[in-house]
């Protein structure tokens, strides 16, 4: 028989157990830890640099003399410093573009810096950029073109061994890699060791991508792999830096003919918006160049995107839950052009000026529903700036409101919402309102929130209270942020 004493001793534990409210169950596809880390980067830089910089081309044929590559003032610290100052959190270098010229002293080919006059053949762009990035606490990633217009073996199984050996040199010799970038271009004609002919490969089978991806996983388990079909990050379907609205993080790629998809063979129209309820977490990355071309061309010095244009791209990419991969190509000196640096500075100043201070950080938050009435799922979690805490409702609730009382009239123009995406993309639609002398005035209604949704109002407004109405959700909402910002003057 259990004594009264034993019963009482066990009571607080029983009570505590009853009070523990479980987190929501995940809905649909969810991100992996490497994808979660990648989402946080928001803006990363692309560096397109190779013999093309010196030949004024966009696609080198593969017959270039390596001595052409001679960026006498190349300075990785200066380049990476300008990117870091603009708020970029990672940098991806074209270690090899379609011309096959390798920016590191590879053992796999003589078409490389090792055989150029630059620094007496002792230079290594990959080493210098990766080390400068590490010093600025930026992540480093590699672009290695599968198409190689220089290599005599291109098109045969032998080339795949070379491609994988190059990847292995990059993945083992230069510290942690955050992203491996495979583009889908396979243009056909090239030098190919002197053959000067057209070579066509089967995009679906030739590269045997699953085997290469396994290799990347083994060598750099934290790296995300980018291509038209992922497996971690998908191309957004255009090179203009624009994600669809909405841009779902879930996607099941389909080939151009409706069959199997592979890098270079995907219905890119669908890549732009993703698909609601698809089976894979495969978020979009928006690659775009600060100039018309990917490589530096003197004739384009006057056509560098302005800070206002970059800011607009930021809202159309990062603001829709994608990341922005902004290309800033070094010039023939091996430095960024003054025009590009000026634009980056303006863009960086705008981001810092706008997003440093969350005007709702000290607001009072109320919600119509709180999961298990438990404070750990309360709306205050939306304001603490932490990605791991969140407001959630009970499982059966699929529409709910959060009200923010800012305590005084506040001038604002940008609102940032984030779902707690480790539980999947749950919200389908929402409306944002402000309290306006006796009624709730709708400001905007939209579809999907996901990793990040920025609402950039056309003009500043004054508000004391804001209300977010989750009007439709496929599973009970779980949000990690509701932040409010004033807009800085464009840089
Ligand atoms: C494409 C390439 O053909 C372009 O030259 C550039 O590198 C772009 C980012 O990817 O596939």
Coordinates of C-alpha atoms and ligand atoms in Angstrom, one line a residue:
X1 CA 0.0 0.0 0.0
X2 CA 1.3 3.5 -0.9
X3 CA 1.6 5.7 2.1
X4 CA 0.2 9.3 2.1
X5 CA 3.7 10.5 2.6
X6 CA 5.1 8.8 -0.6
X7 CA 2.1 10.1 -2.6
X8 CA 2.7 13.7 -1.5
X9 CA 6.5 13.5 -2.2
X10 CA 5.7 12.4 -5.7
X11 CA 3.1 15.1 -6.3
X12 CA 5.2 18.0 -7.5
X13 CA 6.9 15.8 -10.0
X14 CA 3.6 14.6 -11.4
X15 CA 2.3 18.2 -11.6
X16 CA 5.5 19.4 -13.3
X17 CA 5.1 16.5 -15.8
X18 CA 1.5 17.5 -16.5
X19 CA 2.6 21.1 -17.1
X20 CA 5.2 20.2 -19.7
X21 CA 3.7 21.1 -23.1
X22 CA 5.3 19.4 -26.0
X23 CA 6.5 21.4 -29.0
X24 CA 4.4 21.1 -32.2
X25 CA 5.1 18.2 -34.5
X26 CA 6.9 19.1 -37.7
X27 CA 4.7 19.7 -40.8
X28 CA 5.9 18.3 -44.1
X29 CA 9.5 18.8 -45.2
X30 CA 11.9 20.4 -42.7
X31 CA 15.4 21.8 -43.2
X32 CA 18.6 19.9 -42.2
X33 CA 21.0 21.6 -39.8
X34 CA 23.2 22.6 -42.7
X35 CA 20.3 24.2 -44.4
X36 CA 19.2 26.0 -41.2
X37 CA 22.7 27.5 -40.9
X38 CA 22.7 28.5 -44.5
X39 CA 19.4 30.3 -44.2
X40 CA 20.9 32.6 -41.5
X41 CA 23.5 33.9 -44.0
X42 CA 21.0 36.0 -46.0
X43 CA 23.5 37.8 -48.3
X44 CA 26.7 36.1 -49.7
X45 CA 29.2 37.2 -52.4
X46 CA 30.1 35.6 -55.6
X47 CA 33.6 36.3 -57.1
X48 CA 33.9 35.6 -60.8
X49 CA 37.5 35.8 -61.7
X50 CA 39.6 33.9 -64.3
X51 CA 41.3 34.3 -67.7
X52 CA 38.1 35.9 -68.9
X53 CA 38.9 38.9 -66.8
X54 CA 41.9 39.5 -69.1
X55 CA 40.3 38.4 -72.4
X56 CA 37.1 40.4 -71.9
X57 CA 34.9 37.3 -72.4
X58 CA 32.1 35.7 -70.4
X59 CA 32.8 32.1 -71.5
X60 CA 36.5 31.3 -72.2
X61 CA 37.1 28.7 -74.9
X62 CA 39.7 26.8 -72.9
X63 CA 42.7 27.6 -75.2
X64 CA 44.0 30.6 -73.2
X65 CA 47.7 31.0 -72.4
X66 CA 47.9 30.7 -68.6
X67 CA 50.2 33.7 -68.6
X68 CA 47.3 35.9 -69.4
X69 CA 46.2 35.6 -65.8
X70 CA 48.4 38.2 -64.1
X71 CA 46.5 40.3 -61.6
X72 CA 49.5 42.1 -60.3
X73 CA 47.9 43.9 -57.4
X74 CA 45.6 41.0 -56.3
X75 CA 44.8 41.6 -52.6
X76 CA 42.4 39.1 -51.0
X77 CA 42.2 41.1 -47.8
X78 CA 41.0 44.2 -49.6
X79 CA 38.4 42.3 -51.7
X80 CA 37.0 40.3 -48.8
X81 CA 37.1 43.3 -46.5
X82 CA 34.8 45.3 -48.9
X83 CA 32.4 42.3 -49.0
X84 CA 32.4 41.9 -45.2
X85 CA 31.8 45.6 -44.7
X86 CA 28.7 45.4 -46.9
X87 CA 27.3 42.8 -44.5
X88 CA 27.9 39.7 -46.6
X89 CA 28.4 36.6 -44.5
X90 CA 29.9 34.3 -47.1
X91 CA 31.9 34.3 -50.3
X92 CA 31.9 31.8 -53.2
X93 CA 34.8 31.9 -55.6
X94 CA 34.9 30.6 -59.2
X95 CA 37.8 28.2 -58.6
X96 CA 37.3 27.0 -62.1
X97 CA 34.9 28.4 -64.7
X98 CA 34.0 26.8 -68.1
X99 CA 37.4 27.6 -69.6
X100 CA 38.9 25.1 -67.2
X101 CA 41.6 27.5 -65.8
X102 CA 42.1 26.6 -62.1
X103 CA 42.8 29.4 -59.6
X104 CA 44.7 27.1 -57.3
X105 CA 47.9 25.0 -58.1
X106 CA 46.0 21.8 -58.9
X107 CA 47.8 18.5 -59.7
X108 CA 45.1 17.6 -62.3
X109 CA 45.9 20.0 -65.2
X110 CA 48.5 22.4 -66.4
X111 CA 45.7 25.0 -67.1
X112 CA 46.2 26.7 -63.8
X113 CA 47.9 29.5 -61.8
X114 CA 50.9 27.2 -61.3
X115 CA 51.7 27.6 -65.0
X116 CA 51.2 31.3 -65.2
X117 CA 53.6 34.2 -64.7
X118 CA 51.5 35.5 -61.9
X119 CA 53.7 35.5 -58.7
X120 CA 56.1 33.3 -60.5
X121 CA 53.6 30.4 -60.5
X122 CA 53.4 30.5 -56.7
X123 CA 50.1 32.3 -56.4
X124 CA 46.9 30.6 -55.1
X125 CA 43.7 32.6 -55.3
X126 CA 41.7 30.0 -53.5
X127 CA 44.1 30.0 -50.5
X128 CA 44.2 33.8 -50.3
X129 CA 40.5 34.3 -50.5
X130 CA 39.6 31.4 -48.1
X131 CA 42.1 32.7 -45.5
X132 CA 41.0 36.3 -45.9
X133 CA 37.4 35.1 -45.4
X134 CA 38.3 33.2 -42.3
X135 CA 39.9 36.3 -40.8
X136 CA 36.8 38.3 -41.4
X137 CA 34.6 35.5 -40.0
X138 CA 33.0 35.0 -43.4
X139 CA 32.2 31.5 -44.8
X140 CA 34.0 30.3 -47.8
X141 CA 32.4 28.4 -50.7
X142 CA 33.6 26.9 -54.1
X143 CA 32.3 27.1 -57.6
X144 CA 33.7 24.3 -59.8
X145 CA 32.3 24.3 -63.3
X146 CA 31.4 20.8 -64.4
X147 CA 31.8 21.8 -68.0
X148 CA 35.5 22.1 -68.9
X149 CA 36.3 23.5 -72.3
X150 CA 40.0 23.0 -71.8
X151 CA 40.2 19.3 -70.8
X152 CA 41.0 16.8 -73.4
X153 CA 39.0 14.1 -71.5
X154 CA 35.8 16.1 -71.3
X155 CA 32.9 13.9 -72.3
X156 CA 34.6 10.6 -71.2
X157 CA 34.4 8.8 -67.9
X158 CA 38.1 9.8 -67.3
X159 CA 37.1 13.4 -66.9
X160 CA 34.8 12.6 -64.0
X161 CA 37.8 11.3 -62.1
X162 CA 39.5 14.6 -62.8
X163 CA 36.5 16.6 -61.8
X164 CA 36.2 14.7 -58.5
X165 CA 40.0 15.0 -57.9
X166 CA 39.7 18.8 -58.3
X167 CA 36.8 18.9 -55.9
X168 CA 38.7 16.8 -53.5
X169 CA 41.7 19.2 -53.6
X170 CA 39.3 22.1 -52.9
X171 CA 37.4 20.3 -50.1
X172 CA 40.4 19.1 -48.2
X173 CA 43.0 21.9 -48.7
X174 CA 41.2 25.1 -47.8
X175 CA 39.4 24.7 -44.4
X176 CA 35.7 24.6 -43.9
X177 CA 33.5 25.0 -47.0
X178 CA 29.9 26.2 -46.5
X179 CA 28.6 25.8 -50.1
X180 CA 29.6 23.8 -53.2
X181 CA 28.2 25.4 -56.4
X182 CA 27.5 23.4 -59.5
X183 CA 26.1 25.3 -62.4
X184 CA 24.1 23.7 -65.2
X185 CA 25.8 25.2 -68.3
X186 CA 27.0 22.6 -70.8
X187 CA 27.5 24.6 -74.0
X188 CA 29.1 22.1 -76.3
X189 CA 32.0 23.4 -78.2
X190 CA 35.5 24.0 -76.8
X191 CA 39.3 23.5 -77.1
X192 CA 39.3 20.1 -75.4
X193 CA 43.1 19.6 -75.5
X194 CA 43.3 20.8 -79.1
X195 CA 40.4 18.9 -80.6
X196 CA 38.4 22.1 -81.1
X197 CA 35.1 20.4 -81.5
X198 CA 31.6 20.2 -80.1
X199 CA 31.0 17.6 -77.3
X200 CA 27.5 16.8 -76.1
X201 CA 26.9 15.0 -72.8
X202 CA 23.7 13.5 -71.3
X203 CA 22.9 16.0 -68.5
X204 CA 21.0 13.4 -66.6
X205 CA 23.6 10.6 -66.5
X206 CA 27.0 11.8 -67.5
X207 CA 28.1 13.4 -64.2
X208 CA 26.7 10.8 -61.9
X209 CA 25.9 13.5 -59.4
X210 CA 24.7 11.4 -56.5
X211 CA 28.2 9.9 -56.2
X212 CA 29.8 13.4 -56.2
X213 CA 27.4 14.6 -53.6
X214 CA 28.2 11.6 -51.4
X215 CA 31.9 12.6 -51.7
X216 CA 31.1 16.2 -50.6
X217 CA 29.1 14.9 -47.6
X218 CA 32.1 12.7 -46.6
X219 CA 34.6 15.5 -46.9
X220 CA 32.6 18.6 -45.8
X221 CA 29.4 17.3 -44.0
X222 CA 28.3 20.9 -43.2
X223 CA 28.5 22.2 -46.7
X224 CA 25.3 22.8 -48.6
X225 CA 25.3 21.7 -52.2
X226 CA 23.8 24.1 -54.8
X227 CA 22.5 23.2 -58.2
X228 CA 19.3 23.4 -60.3
X229 CA 18.1 20.4 -58.3
X230 CA 19.9 20.9 -54.9
X231 CA 20.2 18.5 -53.1
X232 CA 20.4 21.4 -50.4
X233 CA 19.8 24.7 -52.2
X234 CA 18.1 25.2 -55.6
X235 CA 18.7 27.8 -58.3
X236 CA 15.9 30.4 -58.3
X237 CA 15.4 30.0 -62.1
X238 CA 16.8 33.4 -63.2
X239 CA 20.0 35.4 -63.0
X240 CA 18.2 38.7 -62.1
X241 CA 18.3 38.1 -58.3
X242 CA 14.5 37.8 -58.0
X243 CA 12.6 35.1 -56.1
X244 CA 8.9 34.4 -56.8
X245 CA 6.3 35.8 -54.5
X246 CA 5.6 33.7 -52.6
X247 CA 8.8 31.6 -52.8
X248 CA 8.2 28.3 -51.0
X249 CA 11.2 26.6 -49.5
X250 CA 9.8 23.2 -50.6
X251 CA 10.4 21.9 -54.1
X252 CA 10.3 18.7 -56.1
X253 CA 12.3 19.4 -59.3
X254 CA 11.0 18.1 -62.6
X255 CA 13.0 17.9 -65.8
X256 CA 12.1 20.0 -68.8
X257 CA 10.3 17.1 -70.5
X258 CA 8.4 16.3 -67.3
X259 CA 10.8 13.4 -66.4
X260 CA 13.8 13.2 -64.1
X261 CA 15.5 16.5 -63.4
X262 CA 19.3 17.2 -63.1
X263 CA 21.6 20.2 -63.1
X264 CA 20.9 22.0 -66.4
X265 CA 17.6 20.1 -66.9
X266 CA 14.9 21.5 -64.8
X267 CA 11.6 23.4 -65.3
X268 CA 13.0 26.7 -64.1
X269 CA 9.7 28.5 -64.1
X270 CA 8.7 26.3 -61.1
X271 CA 12.1 26.9 -59.5
X272 CA 11.2 30.5 -59.0
X273 CA 8.3 30.0 -56.6
X274 CA 8.9 26.4 -55.4
X275 CA 5.8 24.3 -54.7
X276 CA 3.6 24.4 -51.6
X277 CA 3.6 21.0 -49.9
X278 CA 6.4 19.5 -52.0
X279 CA 8.3 16.6 -50.4
X280 CA 11.8 18.2 -50.2
X281 CA 13.1 21.2 -48.2
X282 CA 15.0 22.8 -51.1
X283 CA 15.2 26.6 -50.6
X284 CA 16.1 29.1 -53.4
X285 CA 19.3 31.1 -53.9
X286 CA 19.2 34.2 -56.1
X287 CA 22.4 34.7 -58.0
X288 CA 22.9 38.0 -59.7
X289 CA 25.8 40.2 -60.8
X290 CA 26.4 43.8 -59.6
X291 CA 27.2 44.4 -63.3
X292 CA 25.6 43.2 -66.6
X293 CA 28.2 40.4 -67.0
X294 CA 29.6 37.9 -64.5
X295 CA 33.2 38.9 -65.2
X296 CA 34.8 42.3 -65.0
X297 CA 34.7 44.3 -68.3
X298 CA 36.0 47.8 -68.5
X299 CA 33.0 48.8 -70.8
X300 CA 30.6 48.0 -67.9
X301 CA 32.2 50.2 -65.3
X302 CA 29.4 52.7 -65.8
X303 CA 26.7 50.1 -65.5
X304 CA 27.2 49.0 -61.9
X305 CA 24.0 48.5 -60.0
X306 CA 23.2 51.4 -57.6
X307 CA 22.7 50.9 -53.8
X308 CA 19.0 51.5 -54.4
X309 CA 18.9 48.7 -57.0
X310 CA 20.8 46.3 -54.7
X311 CA 18.3 47.1 -51.9
X312 CA 15.4 46.4 -54.2
X313 CA 17.0 43.0 -55.0
X314 CA 17.4 42.3 -51.3
X315 CA 13.7 42.7 -50.7
X316 CA 12.9 40.5 -53.7
X317 CA 15.3 37.7 -52.6
X318 CA 16.1 37.7 -48.9
X319 CA 12.7 39.4 -48.2
X320 CA 11.0 36.3 -49.7
X321 CA 12.9 33.7 -47.8
X322 CA 15.7 33.1 -50.3
X323 CA 19.3 34.1 -50.1
X324 CA 21.0 36.7 -52.3
X325 CA 24.3 35.6 -53.9
X326 CA 25.7 38.9 -55.3
X327 CA 28.5 38.7 -57.8
X328 CA 31.2 41.4 -57.5
X329 CA 33.9 40.5 -60.0
X330 CA 37.6 41.5 -59.4
X331 CA 39.3 43.5 -62.2
X332 CA 42.6 43.0 -64.0
X333 CA 44.5 44.4 -61.1
X334 CA 43.0 41.8 -58.9
X335 CA 40.9 44.3 -56.9
X336 CA 37.3 45.3 -56.9
X337 CA 36.6 48.4 -59.1
X338 CA 35.9 51.7 -57.3
X339 CA 32.4 51.8 -58.7
X340 CA 31.5 48.4 -57.2
X341 CA 33.0 49.3 -53.9
X342 CA 31.0 52.5 -53.7
X343 CA 27.8 50.6 -54.4
X344 CA 28.6 47.9 -51.8
X345 CA 29.2 50.6 -49.2
X346 CA 25.9 52.2 -49.9
X347 CA 24.1 48.9 -49.7
X348 CA 25.9 47.9 -46.5
X349 CA 25.0 51.3 -44.9
X350 CA 21.4 50.8 -45.8
X351 CA 21.2 47.3 -44.3
X352 CA 23.0 48.4 -41.1
X353 CA 21.0 51.5 -40.8
X354 CA 17.7 49.7 -41.3
X355 CA 18.0 46.4 -39.5
X356 CA 20.2 47.1 -36.5
X357 CA 17.4 48.3 -34.3
X358 CA 14.2 46.3 -33.9
X359 CA 11.7 49.0 -32.8
X360 CA 9.4 46.2 -31.3
X361 CA 12.1 44.7 -29.1
X362 CA 10.4 46.2 -26.0
X363 CA 6.8 46.0 -27.2
X364 CA 4.1 44.2 -25.3
X365 CA 3.0 41.2 -27.2
X366 CA -0.4 39.5 -26.8
X367 CA -1.8 36.5 -28.7
X368 CA -5.3 35.1 -29.1
X369 CA -3.9 31.6 -28.7
X370 CA -0.8 30.2 -26.9
X371 CA 0.2 26.6 -27.0
X372 CA -1.0 24.9 -23.7
X373 CA -1.1 28.4 -22.3
X374 CA 2.5 27.9 -21.6
X375 CA 4.8 30.9 -21.5
X376 CA 7.6 29.1 -23.4
X377 CA 5.3 29.3 -26.4
X378 CA 4.1 32.8 -25.7
X379 CA 4.2 35.8 -28.1
X380 CA 7.1 37.5 -26.2
X381 CA 9.3 34.9 -27.9
X382 CA 8.7 36.7 -31.1
X383 CA 10.6 39.7 -29.8
X384 CA 13.7 38.3 -28.2
X385 CA 15.8 38.2 -31.4
X386 CA 16.6 34.5 -30.9
X387 CA 16.0 32.0 -33.8
X388 CA 15.4 29.1 -31.4
X389 CA 12.5 30.5 -29.4
X390 CA 9.0 30.8 -30.9
X391 CA 5.3 31.5 -30.4
X392 CA 3.1 28.6 -31.1
X393 CA -0.6 27.6 -30.8
X394 CA -2.3 24.4 -29.9
X395 CA -2.4 21.8 -32.7
X396 CA -6.0 22.4 -33.8
X397 CA -5.6 26.1 -34.2
X398 CA -4.9 27.3 -37.8
X399 CA -5.8 31.0 -37.5
X400 CA -4.6 33.2 -34.7
X401 CA -3.6 36.8 -34.0
X402 CA -0.6 38.5 -32.4
X403 CA -0.9 42.1 -31.3
X404 CA 2.1 44.3 -30.6
X405 CA 1.7 47.4 -28.4
X406 CA 4.8 49.6 -29.1
X407 CA 3.8 51.9 -26.2
X408 CA 4.1 55.1 -28.3
X409 CA 3.6 56.2 -31.9
X410 CA 6.5 54.8 -33.9
X411 CA 7.6 55.6 -37.4
X412 CA 8.3 52.4 -39.3
X413 CA 8.5 51.1 -42.8
X414 CA 9.7 47.5 -42.7
X415 CA 8.3 44.5 -40.9
X416 CA 10.1 41.2 -40.7
X417 CA 8.4 37.9 -40.0
X418 CA 10.0 34.4 -39.6
X419 CA 8.5 31.0 -39.1
X420 CA 10.2 28.5 -36.7
X421 CA 11.1 26.6 -39.9
X422 CA 12.6 23.6 -38.1
X423 CA 8.9 22.7 -37.8
X424 CA 8.3 23.1 -41.5
X425 CA 6.6 25.8 -43.5
X426 CA 3.1 26.0 -41.9
X427 CA 1.6 29.4 -42.6
X428 CA -0.4 29.8 -45.9
X429 CA -1.7 33.4 -45.6
X430 CA -1.6 36.4 -43.3
X431 CA -2.7 40.0 -42.9
X432 CA -0.9 42.8 -41.2
X433 CA -2.9 45.7 -39.7
X434 CA -2.4 48.8 -37.6
X435 CA -4.7 50.3 -35.0
X436 CA -6.0 53.5 -36.4
X437 CA -8.4 55.6 -34.3
X438 CA -10.9 52.9 -33.4
X439 CA -10.4 50.2 -36.1
X440 CA -7.8 47.8 -37.5
X441 CA -6.6 49.1 -40.8
X442 CA -5.2 46.4 -43.1
X443 CA -1.7 47.3 -44.4
X444 CA -0.9 44.2 -46.4
X445 CA -2.1 40.6 -47.0
X446 CA 0.2 38.0 -48.4
X447 CA 0.9 34.3 -48.9
X448 CA 3.5 32.3 -47.0
X449 CA 6.1 33.4 -44.4
X450 CA 8.7 30.6 -44.3
X451 CA 12.3 31.4 -43.3
X452 CA 11.8 35.1 -43.7
X453 CA 9.2 37.5 -45.0
X454 CA 10.1 41.2 -45.3
X455 CA 7.2 43.6 -45.7
X456 CA 8.6 46.8 -47.2
X457 CA 5.9 49.5 -47.1
X458 CA 5.8 52.0 -49.9
X459 CA 6.1 54.9 -47.4
X460 CA 6.8 55.2 -43.7
X461 CA 3.7 54.9 -41.4
X462 CA 3.2 55.8 -37.8
X463 CA 1.8 53.1 -35.6
X464 CA 1.3 52.4 -31.9
X465 CA -0.2 49.0 -32.3
X466 CA 0.2 46.4 -35.0
X467 CA -1.7 43.2 -35.5
X468 CA -0.6 40.1 -37.4
X469 CA -3.4 37.8 -38.3
X470 CA -2.5 34.3 -39.4
X471 CA -5.6 33.8 -41.6
X472 CA -4.7 30.3 -43.0
X473 CA -2.3 27.6 -42.1
X474 CA -1.7 24.0 -43.0
X475 CA -0.6 23.3 -39.4
X476 CA -0.8 25.2 -36.2
X477 CA 1.4 28.3 -36.6
X478 CA 4.9 28.5 -35.0
X479 CA 6.7 31.8 -35.6
X480 CA 10.1 32.9 -34.2
X481 CA 10.1 36.6 -35.1
X482 CA 7.8 39.7 -35.6
X483 CA 10.2 42.7 -35.9
X484 CA 9.7 46.3 -36.9
X485 CA 12.2 48.7 -38.4
X486 CA 12.4 52.3 -39.7
X487 CA 14.0 52.6 -43.1
X488 CA 17.5 54.2 -43.4
X489 CA 18.0 56.6 -46.2
X490 CA 19.2 54.8 -49.3
X491 CA 23.0 54.8 -49.2
Ligands
LIG1 C1 26.2 30.1 -65.3 C2 27.5 30.3 -66.1 O1 27.3 29.9 -67.4 C3 27.8 31.8 -66.0 O2 29.0 32.1 -66.7 C4 27.9 32.2 -64.5 O3 29.0 31.5 -63.9 C5 26.6 31.8 -63.8 C6 26.7 32.1 -62.3 O4 26.3 30.4 -64.0 O5 25.8 28.8 -65.4

